[in-house]
Amino acid sequence: MRQEQFVARYQAEWQAFEHWLATRGADANQARGKRNVGEAGDEEIPARYRRLCQQLALARRRGYSPQLTDRLQQLMQRGHNLLYRTPPPRWRRVPEFLLADFPRLVRQQAGCMWASAALFVIPLVAIFTLLQFRPELIHGLMELPEIAAVERMYDPSDTRHALGRDSGSNWHMFGVYIMNNISIGLRTFASGLLAGVGTIFVLIFNGVTIGAVAGHLHGIGYGDPFWRFVAGHAAFELTAIVIAGGAGLRLGFNLIAPGQRRRGDALAEGGRIGAKLCLGVAFMLFVAAFIEAFWSSIGSVPAWGKFTVSGVLWLLVILWLWRGGRGATHPGAGDAA
Amino acid sequence: MSAPILDTYCEVVTPEGVALHLRAAGPLPRALAWMIDLCIRIGVMIVMSLLLMAFGEMGQGIYLVVMFLVFWAYPILFEVFWSGRTPGKRALGVRVVADDGAPAGWMAVIVRNLLRTVDMLPFGYALGLLSSLADANGRRLGDHVARTLVVHEPAYREHAVPPLRTVVAPTIPLQPAEQEAVVAYGERAPLLSPARQVELADLAAPLTGTHGQTGVLRLYGMANWLLGRQ
């Protein structure tokens, strides 16, 4: 069949399809509210799309002009985008993800999580302990101005400002914590793509820094305001860093040792797991920032009050990650969302 | 037809068994799109800082939260809700799609944007540039992990009215690819300058048997014949 006959025969079909795409293709919810007055019925679209595919294949095979094949391909691509689009996100899924899918995913990656926790906690505890016996070693880890700034923040004799900061109101610090902490969490995951080295570095570095600050302040007798400040948000913040690190290690490990899969497939899977974990991590760090800005900084709450709340929060986080999503019937059913 | 033509098409076979041609975008349009987005983001931050200055400390806090969103959420939200385009990508006519040609999903978009952190290393997207120069489809590291592509939007080309209605049968049987070239000539040449029409028609001299303006007319005639015009 010559091109002109081909066009003449199917032109009407293409125009109907195009018209349908233009009027009803954009938004399914909007389209549902309106009556379909066009020639092509909603339920016919998949069939019409497949006919279009066949016509495109014929046109290509018969060497019709690029103008025609381009036009058909464009139509087909629009149809393809419509039929194979990912379902729109459902907000109902958000609590389900946070309460069930996320803890389940963390447990599923338990190996990476424990490795990440070790990389973070061992340097932290080691440096802390070391500084109790050899306090002068702090000068090998931090510069003098940094040490002075930290000491100023937790000076027990200075009651003018809130705990754990030099200046700045709760709201200001909330912004600072959101910007800095969540960014660090997300970067901890992303740097796992450098064969895991980036993540390992970030974890050890954070462990050493936190261990150094805690060890130094505890050693010089500033422990009380310091522990009262960090107790509140530690549960969410430290756990979130470990989980972000675990996600980064998973990604790096999939790059190094893809196992029975192609490296690209393994990486893509590591990325998908990491993205989900990062959503949870961002949520945890958001909660941590909120606690840190509005609760941890209150200097008037006595130590027992802070530590009780801290204990409850730790218990919540552990229970959440340990029991969350157990007994649910559909593991990872909504993967695409 | 001898050696295959060098091209930046990425061919994806859809479930219907038809190849979808995606034109992968190289580093340059992507860098330009990123620059435009950067300007927009800086603009938003300047406007926000002027607005929020009035709210004192609370304003500073909100400013930092907005900064977080502009930095991390801007590309994610645009690429998810605006069919793979940020304003910069839209200006350059490119969009993000999954590597099977379907629209990129939530997870893929989140992954490719989180991994910008690595592509930016050690400075100015150097790793991303190296990666996209080394890849046939111009993908940066984040695209590899997320299984996404940045493609040019298909451009709609003008369809010219054939200048004459004569019909000439080709003297020799033509292969499909050769037919395609002749038909494409018939549809596009009227938009070109007369000199260029002659120049192109001269390339087909073995088929038309002549040079110059006569060759052009014969080629039009053959295109008409191949199209099935009477």
PDB file of N, CA, C and O in Angstrom, chain B residues 48-90:
ATOM      1  N   MET B  48      12.318  35.223  48.856  1.00  0.00           N
ATOM      2  CA  MET B  48      11.933  34.739  50.180  1.00  0.00           C
ATOM      3  C   MET B  48      12.666  35.507  51.275  1.00  0.00           C
ATOM      4  O   MET B  48      12.086  35.820  52.313  1.00  0.00           O
ATOM      5  N   SER B  49      13.948  35.801  51.038  1.00  0.00           N
ATOM      6  CA  SER B  49      14.692  36.489  52.095  1.00  0.00           C
ATOM      7  C   SER B  49      14.122  37.888  52.302  1.00  0.00           C
ATOM      8  O   SER B  49      14.022  38.366  53.431  1.00  0.00           O
ATOM      9  N   LEU B  50      13.680  38.552  51.216  1.00  0.00           N
ATOM     10  CA  LEU B  50      13.082  39.876  51.375  1.00  0.00           C
ATOM     11  C   LEU B  50      11.762  39.777  52.130  1.00  0.00           C
ATOM     12  O   LEU B  50      11.476  40.565  53.023  1.00  0.00           O
ATOM     13  N   LEU B  51      10.957  38.762  51.784  1.00  0.00           N
ATOM     14  CA  LEU B  51       9.656  38.601  52.424  1.00  0.00           C
ATOM     15  C   LEU B  51       9.803  38.244  53.888  1.00  0.00           C
ATOM     16  O   LEU B  51       9.101  38.762  54.745  1.00  0.00           O
ATOM     17  N   LEU B  52      10.745  37.312  54.175  1.00  0.00           N
ATOM     18  CA  LEU B  52      10.815  36.760  55.524  1.00  0.00           C
ATOM     19  C   LEU B  52      11.617  37.633  56.477  1.00  0.00           C
ATOM     20  O   LEU B  52      11.623  37.388  57.676  1.00  0.00           O
ATOM     21  N   MET B  53      12.287  38.656  55.914  1.00  0.00           N
ATOM     22  CA  MET B  53      13.065  39.521  56.778  1.00  0.00           C
ATOM     23  C   MET B  53      12.161  40.165  57.838  1.00  0.00           C
ATOM     24  O   MET B  53      12.577  40.413  58.967  1.00  0.00           O
ATOM     25  N   ALA B  54      10.895  40.370  57.450  1.00  0.00           N
ATOM     26  CA  ALA B  54       9.974  41.048  58.352  1.00  0.00           C
ATOM     27  C   ALA B  54       9.630  40.204  59.577  1.00  0.00           C
ATOM     28  O   ALA B  54       9.128  40.724  60.562  1.00  0.00           O
ATOM     29  N   PHE B  55       9.894  38.900  59.522  1.00  0.00           N
ATOM     30  CA  PHE B  55       9.438  38.031  60.605  1.00  0.00           C
ATOM     31  C   PHE B  55      10.527  37.679  61.610  1.00  0.00           C
ATOM     32  O   PHE B  55      10.356  36.760  62.405  1.00  0.00           O
ATOM     33  N   GLY B  56      11.652  38.345  61.522  1.00  0.00           N
ATOM     34  CA  GLY B  56      12.701  38.168  62.530  1.00  0.00           C
ATOM     35  C   GLY B  56      13.236  36.749  62.594  1.00  0.00           C
ATOM     36  O   GLY B  56      13.439  36.105  61.571  1.00  0.00           O
ATOM     37  N   GLU B  57      13.403  36.260  63.830  1.00  0.00           N
ATOM     38  CA  GLU B  57      14.020  34.953  64.044  1.00  0.00           C
ATOM     39  C   GLU B  57      13.206  33.833  63.405  1.00  0.00           C
ATOM     40  O   GLU B  57      13.736  32.903  62.827  1.00  0.00           O
ATOM     41  N   MET B  58      11.883  33.929  63.536  1.00  0.00           N
ATOM     42  CA  MET B  58      11.027  32.910  62.953  1.00  0.00           C
ATOM     43  C   MET B  58      11.196  32.906  61.437  1.00  0.00           C
ATOM     44  O   MET B  58      11.256  31.857  60.803  1.00  0.00           O
ATOM     45  N   GLY B  59      11.315  34.119  60.872  1.00  0.00           N
ATOM     46  CA  GLY B  59      11.538  34.234  59.438  1.00  0.00           C
ATOM     47  C   GLY B  59      12.816  33.536  59.023  1.00  0.00           C
ATOM     48  O   GLY B  59      12.855  32.842  58.015  1.00  0.00           O
ATOM     49  N   GLN B  60      13.868  33.683  59.829  1.00  0.00           N
ATOM     50  CA  GLN B  60      15.137  33.022  59.510  1.00  0.00           C
ATOM     51  C   GLN B  60      14.966  31.507  59.473  1.00  0.00           C
ATOM     52  O   GLN B  60      15.498  30.823  58.610  1.00  0.00           O
ATOM     53  N   GLY B  61      14.217  31.000  60.465  1.00  0.00           N
ATOM     54  CA  GLY B  61      13.978  29.565  60.515  1.00  0.00           C
ATOM     55  C   GLY B  61      13.245  29.099  59.280  1.00  0.00           C
ATOM     56  O   GLY B  61      13.634  28.123  58.631  1.00  0.00           O
ATOM     57  N   ILE B  62      12.164  29.826  58.920  1.00  0.00           N
ATOM     58  CA  ILE B  62      11.393  29.445  57.738  1.00  0.00           C
ATOM     59  C   ILE B  62      12.259  29.557  56.491  1.00  0.00           C
ATOM     60  O   ILE B  62      12.198  28.708  55.598  1.00  0.00           O
ATOM     61  N   TYR B  63      13.100  30.588  56.464  1.00  0.00           N
ATOM     62  CA  TYR B  63      13.989  30.772  55.311  1.00  0.00           C
ATOM     63  C   TYR B  63      14.865  29.539  55.106  1.00  0.00           C
ATOM     64  O   TYR B  63      15.021  29.049  53.992  1.00  0.00           O
ATOM     65  N   LEU B  64      15.402  29.012  56.218  1.00  0.00           N
ATOM     66  CA  LEU B  64      16.268  27.846  56.100  1.00  0.00           C
ATOM     67  C   LEU B  64      15.489  26.615  55.645  1.00  0.00           C
ATOM     68  O   LEU B  64      15.985  25.799  54.859  1.00  0.00           O
ATOM     69  N   VAL B  65      14.245  26.496  56.130  1.00  0.00           N
ATOM     70  CA  VAL B  65      13.425  25.363  55.682  1.00  0.00           C
ATOM     71  C   VAL B  65      13.144  25.488  54.186  1.00  0.00           C
ATOM     72  O   VAL B  65      13.224  24.506  53.433  1.00  0.00           O
ATOM     73  N   VAL B  66      12.830  26.721  53.754  1.00  0.00           N
ATOM     74  CA  VAL B  66      12.586  26.936  52.318  1.00  0.00           C
ATOM     75  C   VAL B  66      13.842  26.596  51.521  1.00  0.00           C
ATOM     76  O   VAL B  66      13.784  25.976  50.463  1.00  0.00           O
ATOM     77  N   MET B  67      15.006  26.979  52.085  1.00  0.00           N
ATOM     78  CA  MET B  67      16.260  26.689  51.394  1.00  0.00           C
ATOM     79  C   MET B  67      16.435  25.176  51.234  1.00  0.00           C
ATOM     80  O   MET B  67      16.829  24.694  50.173  1.00  0.00           O
ATOM     81  N   PHE B  68      16.098  24.449  52.285  1.00  0.00           N
ATOM     82  CA  PHE B  68      16.178  22.991  52.216  1.00  0.00           C
ATOM     83  C   PHE B  68      15.285  22.477  51.088  1.00  0.00           C
ATOM     84  O   PHE B  68      15.691  21.648  50.274  1.00  0.00           O
ATOM     85  N   LEU B  69      14.054  22.998  51.036  1.00  0.00           N
ATOM     86  CA  LEU B  69      13.113  22.528  50.018  1.00  0.00           C
ATOM     87  C   LEU B  69      13.594  22.901  48.623  1.00  0.00           C
ATOM     88  O   LEU B  69      13.501  22.101  47.693  1.00  0.00           O
ATOM     89  N   VAL B  70      14.106  24.128  48.467  1.00  0.00           N
ATOM     90  CA  VAL B  70      14.550  24.565  47.143  1.00  0.00           C
ATOM     91  C   VAL B  70      15.737  23.710  46.695  1.00  0.00           C
ATOM     92  O   VAL B  70      15.881  23.371  45.530  1.00  0.00           O
ATOM     93  N   PHE B  71      16.573  23.332  47.654  1.00  0.00           N
ATOM     94  CA  PHE B  71      17.755  22.553  47.292  1.00  0.00           C
ATOM     95  C   PHE B  71      17.400  21.110  46.959  1.00  0.00           C
ATOM     96  O   PHE B  71      17.812  20.590  45.928  1.00  0.00           O
ATOM     97  N   TRP B  72      16.605  20.468  47.822  1.00  0.00           N
ATOM     98  CA  TRP B  72      16.372  19.029  47.639  1.00  0.00           C
ATOM     99  C   TRP B  72      15.068  18.722  46.925  1.00  0.00           C
ATOM    100  O   TRP B  72      15.005  17.800  46.116  1.00  0.00           O
ATOM    101  N   ALA B  73      13.999  19.475  47.263  1.00  0.00           N
ATOM    102  CA  ALA B  73      12.681  19.060  46.781  1.00  0.00           C
ATOM    103  C   ALA B  73      12.341  19.650  45.415  1.00  0.00           C
ATOM    104  O   ALA B  73      11.536  19.077  44.686  1.00  0.00           O
ATOM    105  N   TYR B  74      12.957  20.768  45.061  1.00  0.00           N
ATOM    106  CA  TYR B  74      12.606  21.449  43.802  1.00  0.00           C
ATOM    107  C   TYR B  74      12.669  20.519  42.589  1.00  0.00           C
ATOM    108  O   TYR B  74      11.681  20.352  41.878  1.00  0.00           O
ATOM    109  N   PRO B  75      13.840  19.870  42.338  1.00  0.00           N
ATOM    110  CA  PRO B  75      13.862  19.016  41.148  1.00  0.00           C
ATOM    111  C   PRO B  75      12.958  17.805  41.287  1.00  0.00           C
ATOM    112  O   PRO B  75      12.328  17.387  40.309  1.00  0.00           O
ATOM    113  N   ILE B  76      12.851  17.255  42.510  1.00  0.00           N
ATOM    114  CA  ILE B  76      12.037  16.045  42.681  1.00  0.00           C
ATOM    115  C   ILE B  76      10.576  16.350  42.380  1.00  0.00           C
ATOM    116  O   ILE B  76       9.933  15.671  41.581  1.00  0.00           O
ATOM    117  N   LEU B  77      10.056  17.412  42.997  1.00  0.00           N
ATOM    118  CA  LEU B  77       8.636  17.695  42.824  1.00  0.00           C
ATOM    119  C   LEU B  77       8.318  18.063  41.381  1.00  0.00           C
ATOM    120  O   LEU B  77       7.321  17.622  40.820  1.00  0.00           O
ATOM    121  N   PHE B  78       9.176  18.888  40.765  1.00  0.00           N
ATOM    122  CA  PHE B  78       8.907  19.254  39.370  1.00  0.00           C
ATOM    123  C   PHE B  78       8.943  18.023  38.473  1.00  0.00           C
ATOM    124  O   PHE B  78       8.079  17.843  37.618  1.00  0.00           O
ATOM    125  N   GLU B  79       9.951  17.170  38.657  1.00  0.00           N
ATOM    126  CA  GLU B  79      10.076  16.036  37.746  1.00  0.00           C
ATOM    127  C   GLU B  79       8.951  15.032  37.936  1.00  0.00           C
ATOM    128  O   GLU B  79       8.564  14.332  36.999  1.00  0.00           O
ATOM    129  N   VAL B  80       8.411  14.955  39.164  1.00  0.00           N
ATOM    130  CA  VAL B  80       7.309  14.016  39.372  1.00  0.00           C
ATOM    131  C   VAL B  80       5.997  14.600  38.855  1.00  0.00           C
ATOM    132  O   VAL B  80       5.257  13.948  38.139  1.00  0.00           O
ATOM    133  N   PHE B  81       5.720  15.863  39.211  1.00  0.00           N
ATOM    134  CA  PHE B  81       4.392  16.388  38.922  1.00  0.00           C
ATOM    135  C   PHE B  81       4.286  17.111  37.589  1.00  0.00           C
ATOM    136  O   PHE B  81       3.198  17.466  37.165  1.00  0.00           O
ATOM    137  N   TRP B  82       5.399  17.347  36.921  1.00  0.00           N
ATOM    138  CA  TRP B  82       5.346  18.096  35.670  1.00  0.00           C
ATOM    139  C   TRP B  82       5.938  17.233  34.553  1.00  0.00           C
ATOM    140  O   TRP B  82       6.721  17.705  33.746  1.00  0.00           O
ATOM    141  N   SER B  83       5.575  15.979  34.559  1.00  0.00           N
ATOM    142  CA  SER B  83       6.025  14.975  33.594  1.00  0.00           C
ATOM    143  C   SER B  83       7.504  15.105  33.236  1.00  0.00           C
ATOM    144  O   SER B  83       7.867  15.269  32.080  1.00  0.00           O
ATOM    145  N   GLY B  84       8.342  15.042  34.254  1.00  0.00           N
ATOM    146  CA  GLY B  84       9.784  14.927  34.021  1.00  0.00           C
ATOM    147  C   GLY B  84      10.489  16.215  33.672  1.00  0.00           C
ATOM    148  O   GLY B  84      11.615  16.181  33.211  1.00  0.00           O
ATOM    149  N   ARG B  85       9.821  17.350  33.853  1.00  0.00           N
ATOM    150  CA  ARG B  85      10.483  18.598  33.473  1.00  0.00           C
ATOM    151  C   ARG B  85      10.594  19.555  34.639  1.00  0.00           C
ATOM    152  O   ARG B  85       9.621  19.773  35.358  1.00  0.00           O
ATOM    153  N   THR B  86      11.761  20.119  34.838  1.00  0.00           N
ATOM    154  CA  THR B  86      11.881  21.293  35.688  1.00  0.00           C
ATOM    155  C   THR B  86      11.741  22.487  34.746  1.00  0.00           C
ATOM    156  O   THR B  86      11.812  22.311  33.528  1.00  0.00           O
ATOM    157  N   PRO B  87      11.552  23.689  35.277  1.00  0.00           N
ATOM    158  CA  PRO B  87      11.442  24.838  34.360  1.00  0.00           C
ATOM    159  C   PRO B  87      12.636  24.944  33.413  1.00  0.00           C
ATOM    160  O   PRO B  87      12.470  25.242  32.234  1.00  0.00           O
ATOM    161  N   GLY B  88      13.847  24.666  33.925  1.00  0.00           N
ATOM    162  CA  GLY B  88      15.015  24.722  33.052  1.00  0.00           C
ATOM    163  C   GLY B  88      14.954  23.683  31.956  1.00  0.00           C
ATOM    164  O   GLY B  88      15.246  23.960  30.791  1.00  0.00           O
ATOM    165  N   LYS B  89      14.551  22.469  32.313  1.00  0.00           N
ATOM    166  CA  LYS B  89      14.454  21.405  31.309  1.00  0.00           C
ATOM    167  C   LYS B  89      13.396  21.760  30.285  1.00  0.00           C
ATOM    168  O   LYS B  89      13.545  21.512  29.098  1.00  0.00           O
ATOM    169  N   ARG B  90      12.318  22.359  30.740  1.00  0.00           N
ATOM    170  CA  ARG B  90      11.260  22.745  29.815  1.00  0.00           C
ATOM    171  C   ARG B  90      11.787  23.776  28.820  1.00  0.00           C
ATOM    172  O   ARG B  90      11.510  23.696  27.626  1.00  0.00           O
TER     173      ARG B  90
END
